[in-house]
CSV table of C-alpha atoms in Angstrom, one decimal:
chain,number,residue,atom,x,y,z
A,1,UNK,CA,-31.0,-17.1,-8.6
A,2,UNK,CA,-29.1,-13.9,-9.6
A,3,UNK,CA,-29.7,-12.5,-13.0
A,4,UNK,CA,-27.0,-13.4,-15.5
A,5,UNK,CA,-24.5,-10.7,-16.4
A,6,UNK,CA,-25.6,-9.0,-19.6
A,7,UNK,CA,-23.2,-9.8,-22.5
A,8,UNK,CA,-22.7,-6.1,-23.3
A,9,UNK,CA,-21.5,-5.6,-19.7
A,10,UNK,CA,-19.0,-8.4,-20.0
A,11,UNK,CA,-17.7,-7.0,-23.2
A,12,UNK,CA,-17.2,-3.6,-21.5
A,13,UNK,CA,-15.0,-4.9,-18.7
A,14,UNK,CA,-11.4,-4.7,-19.8
A,15,UNK,CA,-9.1,-7.5,-18.5
A,16,UNK,CA,-6.3,-6.3,-16.2
A,17,UNK,CA,-2.9,-6.1,-18.0
A,18,UNK,CA,-1.0,-9.4,-18.1
A,19,UNK,CA,1.7,-9.9,-15.6
A,20,UNK,CA,4.3,-9.9,-18.4
A,21,UNK,CA,3.6,-6.1,-18.8
A,22,UNK,CA,5.3,-5.3,-15.5
A,23,UNK,CA,8.6,-3.5,-15.9
A,24,UNK,CA,11.6,-5.7,-15.4
A,25,UNK,CA,14.9,-4.7,-13.7
A,26,UNK,CA,18.1,-6.3,-12.6
A,27,UNK,CA,16.7,-8.3,-9.6
A,28,UNK,CA,13.2,-8.9,-10.8
A,29,UNK,CA,12.3,-12.6,-10.5
A,30,UNK,CA,11.8,-14.7,-13.6
A,31,UNK,CA,8.4,-16.3,-14.0
A,32,UNK,CA,7.8,-19.7,-15.5
A,33,UNK,CA,4.8,-20.4,-17.7
A,34,UNK,CA,2.5,-21.7,-14.9
A,35,UNK,CA,3.6,-19.0,-12.4
A,36,UNK,CA,2.8,-16.3,-15.0
A,37,UNK,CA,-0.5,-18.0,-15.8
A,38,UNK,CA,-1.4,-18.0,-12.1
A,39,UNK,CA,-0.7,-14.3,-11.7
A,40,UNK,CA,-2.8,-13.5,-14.7
A,41,UNK,CA,-5.7,-15.7,-13.3
A,42,UNK,CA,-5.3,-14.0,-9.9
A,43,UNK,CA,-5.4,-10.5,-11.4
A,44,UNK,CA,-8.6,-11.4,-13.3
A,45,UNK,CA,-10.1,-13.2,-10.3
A,46,UNK,CA,-9.4,-10.1,-8.1
A,47,UNK,CA,-11.0,-7.8,-10.7
A,48,UNK,CA,-14.0,-10.1,-10.9
A,49,UNK,CA,-14.4,-10.1,-7.2
A,50,UNK,CA,-14.1,-6.3,-7.1
A,51,UNK,CA,-16.4,-5.5,-10.1
A,52,UNK,CA,-19.0,-8.3,-10.3
A,53,UNK,CA,-19.3,-9.7,-6.8
A,54,UNK,CA,-18.4,-6.8,-4.5
A,55,UNK,CA,-21.4,-4.6,-5.5
A,56,UNK,CA,-23.8,-7.3,-4.2
A,57,UNK,CA,-22.7,-6.4,-0.6
A,58,UNK,CA,-24.4,-3.0,-0.9
A,59,UNK,CA,-27.5,-4.6,-2.3
A,60,UNK,CA,-27.6,-7.1,0.5
A,61,UNK,CA,-27.1,-4.3,3.0
A,62,UNK,CA,-29.8,-2.0,1.6
A,63,UNK,CA,-32.4,-4.6,0.7
A,64,UNK,CA,-32.0,-7.1,3.5
A,65,UNK,CA,-29.6,-6.3,6.4
A,66,UNK,CA,-30.4,-2.6,7.1
A,67,UNK,CA,-34.2,-3.1,6.9
A,68,UNK,CA,-33.9,-5.9,9.4
A,69,UNK,CA,-31.7,-3.8,11.6
A,70,UNK,CA,-34.3,-0.9,11.5
A,71,UNK,CA,-37.1,-3.3,12.4
A,72,UNK,CA,-35.2,-4.6,15.4
A,73,UNK,CA,-33.8,-1.3,16.7
A,74,UNK,CA,-36.1,1.4,15.3
A,75,UNK,CA,-33.1,3.2,13.9
A,76,UNK,CA,-30.5,2.9,11.1
A,77,UNK,CA,-27.0,1.7,11.9
A,78,UNK,CA,-25.0,4.7,13.3
A,79,UNK,CA,-21.5,3.5,12.8
A,80,UNK,CA,-19.4,0.8,11.0
A,81,UNK,CA,-19.3,-1.3,14.2
A,82,UNK,CA,-23.1,-1.7,14.1
A,83,UNK,CA,-23.0,-2.4,10.4
A,84,UNK,CA,-20.2,-5.0,10.8
A,85,UNK,CA,-22.1,-6.8,13.6
A,86,UNK,CA,-25.1,-7.5,11.3
A,87,UNK,CA,-23.3,-7.8,7.9
A,88,UNK,CA,-20.8,-10.4,9.2
A,89,UNK,CA,-23.8,-12.7,9.6
A,90,UNK,CA,-25.0,-12.2,6.0
A,91,UNK,CA,-24.2,-15.1,3.7
A,92,UNK,CA,-23.5,-12.9,0.7
A,93,UNK,CA,-20.9,-10.8,2.6
A,94,UNK,CA,-19.4,-14.0,3.9
A,95,UNK,CA,-19.1,-15.3,0.4
A,96,UNK,CA,-17.4,-12.2,-0.9
A,97,UNK,CA,-15.1,-11.9,2.1
A,98,UNK,CA,-14.1,-15.5,1.8
A,99,UNK,CA,-13.2,-15.1,-1.8
A,100,UNK,CA,-11.2,-12.0,-1.2
A,101,UNK,CA,-9.2,-13.6,1.7
A,102,UNK,CA,-8.6,-16.7,-0.5
A,103,UNK,CA,-7.3,-14.4,-3.3
A,104,UNK,CA,-4.8,-12.8,-0.9
A,105,UNK,CA,-3.5,-16.2,0.3
A,106,UNK,CA,-3.2,-17.5,-3.3
A,107,UNK,CA,-1.4,-14.4,-4.4
A,108,UNK,CA,1.1,-14.7,-1.6
A,109,UNK,CA,1.5,-18.4,-2.3
A,110,UNK,CA,2.3,-17.9,-6.0
A,111,UNK,CA,4.7,-15.0,-5.4
A,112,UNK,CA,6.5,-16.7,-2.5
A,113,UNK,CA,7.0,-20.0,-4.3
A,114,UNK,CA,8.2,-18.3,-7.4
A,115,UNK,CA,10.7,-16.3,-5.4
A,116,UNK,CA,12.0,-19.1,-3.2
A,117,UNK,CA,12.6,-21.2,-6.3
A,118,UNK,CA,15.3,-18.7,-7.3
A,119,UNK,CA,16.2,-17.2,-4.0
A,120,UNK,CA,20.0,-17.9,-4.3
A,121,UNK,CA,20.1,-16.4,-7.8
A,122,UNK,CA,18.3,-13.2,-6.6
A,123,UNK,CA,20.7,-12.8,-3.7
A,124,UNK,CA,23.7,-13.1,-6.0
A,125,UNK,CA,22.2,-10.6,-8.4
A,126,UNK,CA,21.6,-8.1,-5.6
A,127,UNK,CA,25.1,-8.6,-4.2
A,128,UNK,CA,26.7,-7.8,-7.5
A,129,UNK,CA,24.7,-4.6,-7.9
A,130,UNK,CA,25.2,-3.6,-4.2
A,131,UNK,CA,28.8,-4.5,-3.7
A,132,UNK,CA,30.9,-1.7,-2.4
A,133,UNK,CA,28.1,0.9,-2.7
A,134,UNK,CA,28.2,3.8,-0.2
A,135,UNK,CA,24.5,4.4,-0.8
A,136,UNK,CA,23.4,1.2,1.0
A,137,UNK,CA,23.8,1.1,4.8
A,138,UNK,CA,22.4,-1.9,6.8
A,139,UNK,CA,22.5,-2.1,10.6
A,140,UNK,CA,22.0,-5.5,12.1
A,141,UNK,CA,21.6,-3.9,15.6
A,142,UNK,CA,18.2,-2.4,14.5
A,143,UNK,CA,15.5,-4.2,16.5
A,144,UNK,CA,12.3,-4.8,14.6
A,145,UNK,CA,9.3,-3.0,16.2
A,146,UNK,CA,6.7,-5.3,17.5
A,147,UNK,CA,4.1,-3.8,15.3
A,148,UNK,CA,6.0,-5.3,12.4
A,149,UNK,CA,6.7,-8.7,13.9
A,150,UNK,CA,3.5,-9.5,15.7
A,151,UNK,CA,1.6,-10.4,12.5
A,152,UNK,CA,2.4,-11.2,8.9
A,153,UNK,CA,1.3,-7.9,7.4
A,154,UNK,CA,-1.4,-8.3,4.7
A,155,UNK,CA,-0.9,-12.1,4.7
A,156,UNK,CA,2.7,-11.8,3.6
A,157,UNK,CA,4.7,-14.7,5.1
A,158,UNK,CA,7.2,-13.3,7.5
A,159,UNK,CA,6.2,-9.7,6.7
A,160,UNK,CA,8.8,-7.3,5.2
A,161,UNK,CA,11.6,-8.1,7.5
A,162,UNK,CA,12.1,-11.9,7.9
A,163,UNK,CA,15.3,-13.3,6.5
A,164,UNK,CA,15.4,-17.0,5.6
A,165,UNK,CA,19.1,-17.0,4.7
A,166,UNK,CA,22.0,-14.6,4.8
A,167,UNK,CA,21.6,-11.5,2.5
A,168,UNK,CA,18.0,-12.5,1.8
A,169,UNK,CA,15.9,-10.4,-0.5
A,170,UNK,CA,12.9,-12.8,-0.9
A,171,UNK,CA,10.4,-10.7,1.1
A,172,UNK,CA,11.0,-7.7,-1.2
A,173,UNK,CA,11.0,-9.8,-4.4
A,174,UNK,CA,7.7,-11.4,-3.3
A,175,UNK,CA,6.1,-8.0,-2.7
A,176,UNK,CA,7.5,-6.6,-6.0
A,177,UNK,CA,6.2,-9.4,-8.1
A,178,UNK,CA,2.7,-9.6,-6.6
A,179,UNK,CA,1.6,-6.1,-6.1
A,180,UNK,CA,1.1,-5.7,-9.9
A,181,UNK,CA,-1.4,-8.5,-9.9
A,182,UNK,CA,-3.1,-7.3,-6.7
A,183,UNK,CA,-3.7,-3.8,-8.0
A,184,UNK,CA,-4.5,-4.9,-11.6
A,185,UNK,CA,-1.8,-2.6,-12.9
A,186,UNK,CA,-3.3,0.5,-11.2
A,187,UNK,CA,0.1,1.5,-9.9
A,188,UNK,CA,1.7,1.4,-13.3
A,189,UNK,CA,4.4,-0.8,-14.8
A,190,UNK,CA,6.9,-0.1,-12.0
A,191,UNK,CA,4.3,-0.1,-9.2
A,192,UNK,CA,5.2,3.5,-8.4
A,193,UNK,CA,1.9,5.2,-8.9
A,194,UNK,CA,1.9,6.5,-5.4
A,195,UNK,CA,5.3,8.2,-5.7
A,196,UNK,CA,4.3,9.6,-9.1
A,197,UNK,CA,1.1,11.0,-7.5
A,198,UNK,CA,3.1,13.0,-5.1
A,199,UNK,CA,5.5,14.2,-7.8
A,200,UNK,CA,2.6,15.2,-10.0
A,201,UNK,CA,1.0,17.1,-7.1
A,202,UNK,CA,4.2,19.0,-6.5
A,203,UNK,CA,4.5,19.8,-10.2
A,204,UNK,CA,1.0,21.3,-10.2
A,205,UNK,CA,0.7,23.0,-6.8
A,206,UNK,CA,4.3,23.9,-6.0
A,207,UNK,CA,6.1,24.1,-9.4
A,208,UNK,CA,8.9,26.3,-8.0
A,209,UNK,CA,9.6,24.1,-5.0
A,210,UNK,CA,13.0,22.4,-5.6
A,211,UNK,CA,13.9,20.3,-2.6
A,212,UNK,CA,17.6,19.7,-2.2
A,213,UNK,CA,17.3,17.0,0.4
A,214,UNK,CA,14.4,14.5,0.5
A,215,UNK,CA,13.5,11.8,3.1
A,216,UNK,CA,11.1,8.9,2.4
A,217,UNK,CA,10.1,7.2,5.7
A,218,UNK,CA,9.1,3.6,5.5
A,219,UNK,CA,10.3,3.5,1.9
A,220,UNK,CA,10.3,-0.3,1.6
A,221,UNK,CA,12.0,-1.3,-1.6
A,222,UNK,CA,11.7,2.3,-3.0
A,223,UNK,CA,8.7,2.0,-5.4
A,224,UNK,CA,7.6,5.4,-4.4
A,225,UNK,CA,11.0,6.9,-3.7
A,226,UNK,CA,12.5,6.7,-7.1
A,227,UNK,CA,10.1,9.1,-8.8
A,228,UNK,CA,11.4,11.8,-6.4
A,229,UNK,CA,15.0,11.0,-7.4
A,230,UNK,CA,14.1,11.1,-11.1
A,231,UNK,CA,12.2,14.4,-10.7
A,232,UNK,CA,15.1,16.0,-8.7
A,233,UNK,CA,18.3,14.3,-10.0
A,234,UNK,CA,20.5,16.8,-8.1
A,235,UNK,CA,18.8,16.3,-4.8
A,236,UNK,CA,20.1,14.1,-2.0
A,237,UNK,CA,17.4,11.4,-1.4
A,238,UNK,CA,17.2,9.1,1.6
A,239,UNK,CA,15.0,6.0,1.7
A,240,UNK,CA,14.8,4.6,5.2
A,241,UNK,CA,13.2,1.4,6.4
A,242,UNK,CA,13.5,-1.1,9.2
A,243,UNK,CA,13.6,-4.2,7.0
A,244,UNK,CA,17.0,-5.2,5.5
A,245,UNK,CA,15.6,-7.4,2.7
A,246,UNK,CA,13.6,-4.5,1.3
A,247,UNK,CA,16.6,-2.2,1.3
A,248,UNK,CA,19.0,-4.8,-0.3
A,249,UNK,CA,16.6,-5.5,-3.0
A,250,UNK,CA,15.5,-1.8,-3.4
A,251,UNK,CA,19.0,-0.5,-3.7
A,252,UNK,CA,19.9,-3.2,-6.3
A,253,UNK,CA,16.7,-2.4,-8.2
A,254,UNK,CA,17.5,1.3,-8.3
A,255,UNK,CA,21.1,0.7,-9.4
A,256,UNK,CA,19.9,-1.5,-12.2
A,257,UNK,CA,17.4,1.2,-13.3
A,258,UNK,CA,20.2,3.7,-13.5
A,259,UNK,CA,19.3,5.5,-10.3
A,260,UNK,CA,22.3,5.6,-8.0
A,261,UNK,CA,21.7,8.8,-6.0
A,262,UNK,CA,19.3,7.3,-3.4
A,263,UNK,CA,20.7,6.4,0.0
A,264,UNK,CA,18.9,3.2,1.3
A,265,UNK,CA,19.4,3.1,5.0
A,266,UNK,CA,18.2,0.7,7.7
A,267,UNK,CA,16.8,2.3,10.8
A,268,UNK,CA,13.8,2.4,13.1
A,269,UNK,CA,11.8,5.5,12.1
A,270,UNK,CA,11.1,6.2,15.7
A,271,UNK,CA,14.8,7.0,16.2
A,272,UNK,CA,15.5,9.1,13.1
A,273,UNK,CA,19.2,10.0,13.7
A,274,UNK,CA,19.2,13.0,11.4
A,275,UNK,CA,19.9,16.5,12.7
A,276,UNK,CA,17.0,18.9,13.1
A,277,UNK,CA,16.0,21.1,10.2
A,278,UNK,CA,17.7,18.7,7.7
A,279,UNK,CA,15.2,18.0,4.9
A,280,UNK,CA,13.3,20.2,2.5
A,281,UNK,CA,10.8,17.4,1.7
A,282,UNK,CA,9.7,14.5,3.8
A,283,UNK,CA,7.2,11.9,2.3
A,284,UNK,CA,5.5,8.7,3.3
A,285,UNK,CA,3.4,6.5,1.0
A,286,UNK,CA,1.0,4.0,2.6
A,287,UNK,CA,3.1,3.9,5.7
A,288,UNK,CA,1.1,5.2,8.7
A,289,UNK,CA,-1.5,2.4,8.6
A,290,UNK,CA,1.3,-0.2,9.2
A,291,UNK,CA,2.6,1.5,12.4
A,292,UNK,CA,1.2,1.5,15.9
A,293,UNK,CA,-0.4,4.7,17.2
A,294,UNK,CA,2.3,5.1,19.8
A,295,UNK,CA,5.0,4.8,17.1
A,296,UNK,CA,3.1,7.1,14.8
A,297,UNK,CA,3.2,9.9,17.3
A,298,UNK,CA,6.9,9.4,18.0
A,299,UNK,CA,7.7,9.3,14.3
A,300,UNK,CA,5.6,12.4,13.6
A,301,UNK,CA,7.5,14.4,16.2
A,302,UNK,CA,10.8,13.4,14.7
A,303,UNK,CA,9.5,14.1,11.2
A,304,UNK,CA,8.6,17.6,12.4
A,305,UNK,CA,12.0,18.1,13.9
A,306,UNK,CA,14.0,17.0,10.8
A,307,UNK,CA,11.9,19.1,8.4
A,308,UNK,CA,13.4,22.5,7.6
A,309,UNK,CA,11.4,25.7,8.3
A,310,UNK,CA,9.5,26.3,5.1
A,311,UNK,CA,9.8,22.7,4.1
A,312,UNK,CA,7.0,20.4,3.0
A,313,UNK,CA,5.8,17.0,4.2
A,314,UNK,CA,3.3,14.9,2.2
A,315,UNK,CA,1.7,11.6,3.3
A,316,UNK,CA,-0.2,9.4,1.0
A,317,UNK,CA,-2.9,7.3,2.7
A,318,UNK,CA,-6.4,5.9,2.2
A,319,UNK,CA,-9.1,8.4,3.3
A,320,UNK,CA,-10.1,8.6,7.0
A,321,UNK,CA,-13.4,7.2,8.3
A,322,UNK,CA,-14.4,10.5,9.9
A,323,UNK,CA,-17.7,11.7,8.4
A,324,UNK,CA,-17.9,8.6,6.1
A,325,UNK,CA,-21.1,6.8,5.6
A,326,UNK,CA,-21.3,3.8,8.1
A,327,UNK,CA,-21.5,1.2,5.3
A,328,UNK,CA,-18.6,2.7,3.4
A,329,UNK,CA,-16.5,2.8,6.6
A,330,UNK,CA,-17.4,-0.8,7.4
A,331,UNK,CA,-16.5,-2.1,3.9
A,332,UNK,CA,-13.2,-0.1,3.9
A,333,UNK,CA,-12.4,-1.6,7.3
A,334,UNK,CA,-12.3,-5.2,5.9
A,335,UNK,CA,-8.5,-5.3,5.9
A,336,UNK,CA,-8.2,-4.7,9.6
A,337,UNK,CA,-10.3,-7.8,10.4
A,338,UNK,CA,-9.4,-10.1,7.5
A,339,UNK,CA,-6.1,-9.1,5.9
A,340,UNK,CA,-3.7,-8.7,8.9
A,341,UNK,CA,-3.8,-4.9,9.0
A,342,UNK,CA,-4.2,-4.4,12.8
A,343,UNK,CA,-3.6,-0.6,12.8
A,344,UNK,CA,-5.8,0.1,9.8
A,345,UNK,CA,-8.9,0.7,12.0
A,346,UNK,CA,-7.3,3.1,14.5
A,347,UNK,CA,-5.4,5.1,11.9
A,348,UNK,CA,-8.5,5.7,9.8
A,349,UNK,CA,-10.5,6.7,12.9
A,350,UNK,CA,-7.9,9.3,13.8
A,351,UNK,CA,-7.7,12.9,12.6
A,352,UNK,CA,-4.2,13.2,11.0
A,353,UNK,CA,-4.6,17.0,11.2
A,354,UNK,CA,-4.9,16.7,15.0
A,355,UNK,CA,-1.9,14.3,15.1
A,356,UNK,CA,0.3,16.7,13.1
A,357,UNK,CA,-0.7,19.6,15.3
A,358,UNK,CA,0.2,17.4,18.3
A,359,UNK,CA,3.6,16.8,16.8
A,360,UNK,CA,4.3,20.5,16.5
A,361,UNK,CA,2.9,21.6,13.1
A,362,UNK,CA,0.8,24.8,13.1
A,363,UNK,CA,-2.8,23.9,12.3
A,364,UNK,CA,-3.0,26.7,9.7
A,365,UNK,CA,-0.2,25.0,7.8
A,366,UNK,CA,-1.9,21.6,7.6
A,367,UNK,CA,-4.1,20.5,4.6
A,368,UNK,CA,-5.8,17.5,3.3
A,369,UNK,CA,-6.4,16.9,-0.4
A,370,UNK,CA,-7.1,14.1,-3.0
A,371,UNK,CA,-4.1,12.8,-5.0
A,372,UNK,CA,-5.0,10.0,-7.4
A,373,UNK,CA,-2.4,7.5,-8.6
A,374,UNK,CA,-0.5,8.5,-11.7
A,375,UNK,CA,0.8,5.9,-14.2
A,376,UNK,CA,2.5,5.9,-17.5
A,377,UNK,CA,0.4,7.5,-20.3
A,378,UNK,CA,1.1,4.7,-22.7
A,379,UNK,CA,-0.1,2.2,-20.1
A,380,UNK,CA,-3.2,4.0,-19.0
A,381,UNK,CA,-5.5,2.6,-21.6
A,382,UNK,CA,-5.5,-0.9,-20.1
A,383,UNK,CA,-5.0,0.0,-16.4
A,384,UNK,CA,-6.8,3.3,-16.1
A,385,UNK,CA,-8.7,3.6,-12.8
A,386,UNK,CA,-12.4,4.3,-13.2
A,387,UNK,CA,-14.0,7.1,-11.3
A,388,UNK,CA,-15.8,4.8,-8.9
A,389,UNK,CA,-14.7,3.6,-5.5
A,390,UNK,CA,-11.8,1.2,-5.8
A,391,UNK,CA,-11.6,0.4,-2.0
A,392,UNK,CA,-7.9,0.5,-1.8
A,393,UNK,CA,-6.5,-1.1,-5.0
A,394,UNK,CA,-5.0,2.2,-6.2
A,395,UNK,CA,-3.0,4.7,-4.3
A,396,UNK,CA,-4.6,8.0,-3.3
């Protein structure tokens, strides 16, 4: 039997912020009592899995699984594949993994049912905000790439693109309502900690850089786009994505928040139609791991082409597996096997420096750095990320 958690340790663990702390906007779904209670339970459940159950995986590996592997093979595991082969048979890991997968399914079920209950109302609200806007451009001829349609990305029913009725916004609304619970508030009230991170990096490392034209590729509903528009109100900002529901909802969300300068445009990023040398700043946030490797290389070449000489591109992603401890790489690879993230593995095995050079960037101009999520100061007390490993809950 495991030792009980010490009472002082329980007292030191802060509960994640309640779902009611998330920032509302003009198309944000309304939650009923039980729906809100479920989100609060799920946020606490996810935190419990991450803080109290997850560390036992390392103990199981160090005390039981790795010693057994060494006895059998006269060597330690050399890579995450060898670790996975033996850890996947361990009952403790199976227990943690099952809980985490169950959490993801319950989170999607709660968000989806809440959104579908008011789908017609959300569609109407979005229409009223979007009506006649020149800054929203949808193209029904855009074919969804197979890497978006082959699986329901991170267990999200229908992924980002599926429309269950005309003018649908339910996929975006589900994503918008649930990510706050999934991250335990680590992306801030508006779930825009990734965009704020890039803006903060620019303010610190390139304070005189004032982009006049900004492109966000794979922008989704614009969580991470709006911080750029707010930092550079005179800039022309383009948020492009393949999924119409995300763009409809994102544009309406931005308008209701008083941001009406962002162009939300539907397109396949592999076919960016912009002229060469068009943008001062091109950004992505948690985008590359949801594209195929073939698509990544095509998009990267177009990105290089549309970026002005002297311009800057920044991509926010989880750290690569290269040089990582085999156990850490294995545990970070959980999403690729258990959370419908089929390209997670291959992306994190790649050198993005090599890929950027392949696309045409000079190697001397490419850099990698750490860029932690940035959230509102008055919100940081409850949701502040600790200095330990969060394994993907926060943006960085």
